[in-house]
Short mmCIF file of C-alpha atoms in Angstrom, two decimals:
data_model
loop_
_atom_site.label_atom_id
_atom_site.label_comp_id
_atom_site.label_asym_id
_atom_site.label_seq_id
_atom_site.Cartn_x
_atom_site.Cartn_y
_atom_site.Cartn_z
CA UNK A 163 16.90 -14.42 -5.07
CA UNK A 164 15.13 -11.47 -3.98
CA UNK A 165 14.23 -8.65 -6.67
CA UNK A 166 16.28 -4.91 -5.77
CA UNK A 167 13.77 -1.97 -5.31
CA UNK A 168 15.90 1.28 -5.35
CA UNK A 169 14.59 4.09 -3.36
CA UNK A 170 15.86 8.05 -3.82
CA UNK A 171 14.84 8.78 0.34
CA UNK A 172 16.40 7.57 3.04
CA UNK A 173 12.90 5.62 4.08
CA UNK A 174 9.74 4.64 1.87
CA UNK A 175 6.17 3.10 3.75
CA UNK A 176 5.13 0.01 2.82
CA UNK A 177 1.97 1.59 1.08
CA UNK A 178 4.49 3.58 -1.12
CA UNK A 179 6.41 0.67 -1.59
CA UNK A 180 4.11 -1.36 -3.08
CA UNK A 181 2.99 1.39 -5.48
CA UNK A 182 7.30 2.10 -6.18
CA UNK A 183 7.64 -1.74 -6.83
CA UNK A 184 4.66 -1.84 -9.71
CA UNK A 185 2.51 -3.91 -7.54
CA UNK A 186 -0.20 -1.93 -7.15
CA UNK A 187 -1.32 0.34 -8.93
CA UNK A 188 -2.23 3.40 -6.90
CA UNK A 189 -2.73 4.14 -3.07
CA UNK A 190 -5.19 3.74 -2.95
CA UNK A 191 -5.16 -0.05 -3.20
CA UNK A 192 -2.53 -0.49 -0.46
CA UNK A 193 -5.14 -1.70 2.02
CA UNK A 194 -7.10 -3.29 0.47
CA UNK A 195 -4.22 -5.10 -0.89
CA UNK A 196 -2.64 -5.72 2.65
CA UNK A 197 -5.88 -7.16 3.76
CA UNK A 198 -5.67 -9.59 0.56
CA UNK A 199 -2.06 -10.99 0.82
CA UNK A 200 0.49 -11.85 3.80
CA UNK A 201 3.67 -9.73 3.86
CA UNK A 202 6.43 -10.29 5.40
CA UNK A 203 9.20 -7.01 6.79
CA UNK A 204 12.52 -8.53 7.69
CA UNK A 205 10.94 -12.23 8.62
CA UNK A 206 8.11 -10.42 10.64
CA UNK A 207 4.13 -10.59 9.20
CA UNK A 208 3.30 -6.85 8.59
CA UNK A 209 -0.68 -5.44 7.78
CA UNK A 210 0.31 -1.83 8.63
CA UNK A 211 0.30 0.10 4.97
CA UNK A 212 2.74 2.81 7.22
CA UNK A 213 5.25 0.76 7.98
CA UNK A 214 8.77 2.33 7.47
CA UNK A 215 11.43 0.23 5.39
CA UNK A 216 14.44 1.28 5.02
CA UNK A 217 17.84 0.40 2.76
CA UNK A 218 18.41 -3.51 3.64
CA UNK A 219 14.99 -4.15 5.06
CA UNK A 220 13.45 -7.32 3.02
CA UNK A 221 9.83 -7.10 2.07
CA UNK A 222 8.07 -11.26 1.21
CA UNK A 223 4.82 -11.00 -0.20
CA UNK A 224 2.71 -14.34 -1.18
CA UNK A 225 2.40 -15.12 -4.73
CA UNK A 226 4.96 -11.63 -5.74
CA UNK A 227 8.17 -13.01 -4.13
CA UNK A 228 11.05 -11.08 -2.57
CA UNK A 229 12.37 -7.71 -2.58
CA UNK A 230 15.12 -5.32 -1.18
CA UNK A 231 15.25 -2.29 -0.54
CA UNK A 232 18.39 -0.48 -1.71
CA UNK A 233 19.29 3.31 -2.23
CA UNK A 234 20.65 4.68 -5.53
CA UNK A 235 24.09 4.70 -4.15
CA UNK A 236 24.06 1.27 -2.61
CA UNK A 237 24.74 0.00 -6.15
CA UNK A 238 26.39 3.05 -8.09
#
């Protein structure tokens, strides 16, 4: 079961994201971080702190788990 992160903007990075989903906690620890622990975008190993995700798009990270991203109005 993967763990809903609701975003307000159409698109977040995956720097952002990680920051958003309380799993880092600034920034400015977003590469260090990806440099630390494989992640996962939609099955597909990611490193790249810009990548875009969007509503749907499913972010694995080892040893966190699974999340989703969803917009405020995918569940309201």
């Amino acid at each position: 079961m993967s763990e809903m992160i609701k975003i307000d903007d159409e698109m977040i990075n995956l720097g952002q994201f990680l920051k958003h989903a309380n799993i880092i906690s600034s920034g400015g620890m977003a590469k260090p971080f990806l440099l630390d622990y494989k992640i996962w975008v939609n099955d597909e190993r990611e490193d790249r702190r810009g990548r875009k995700l969007y509503p749907g798009d499913t972010v694995k990270i080892e040893e966190f788990g699974t999340y989703t991203i969803t917009t405020s109005a995918d569940g309201e």
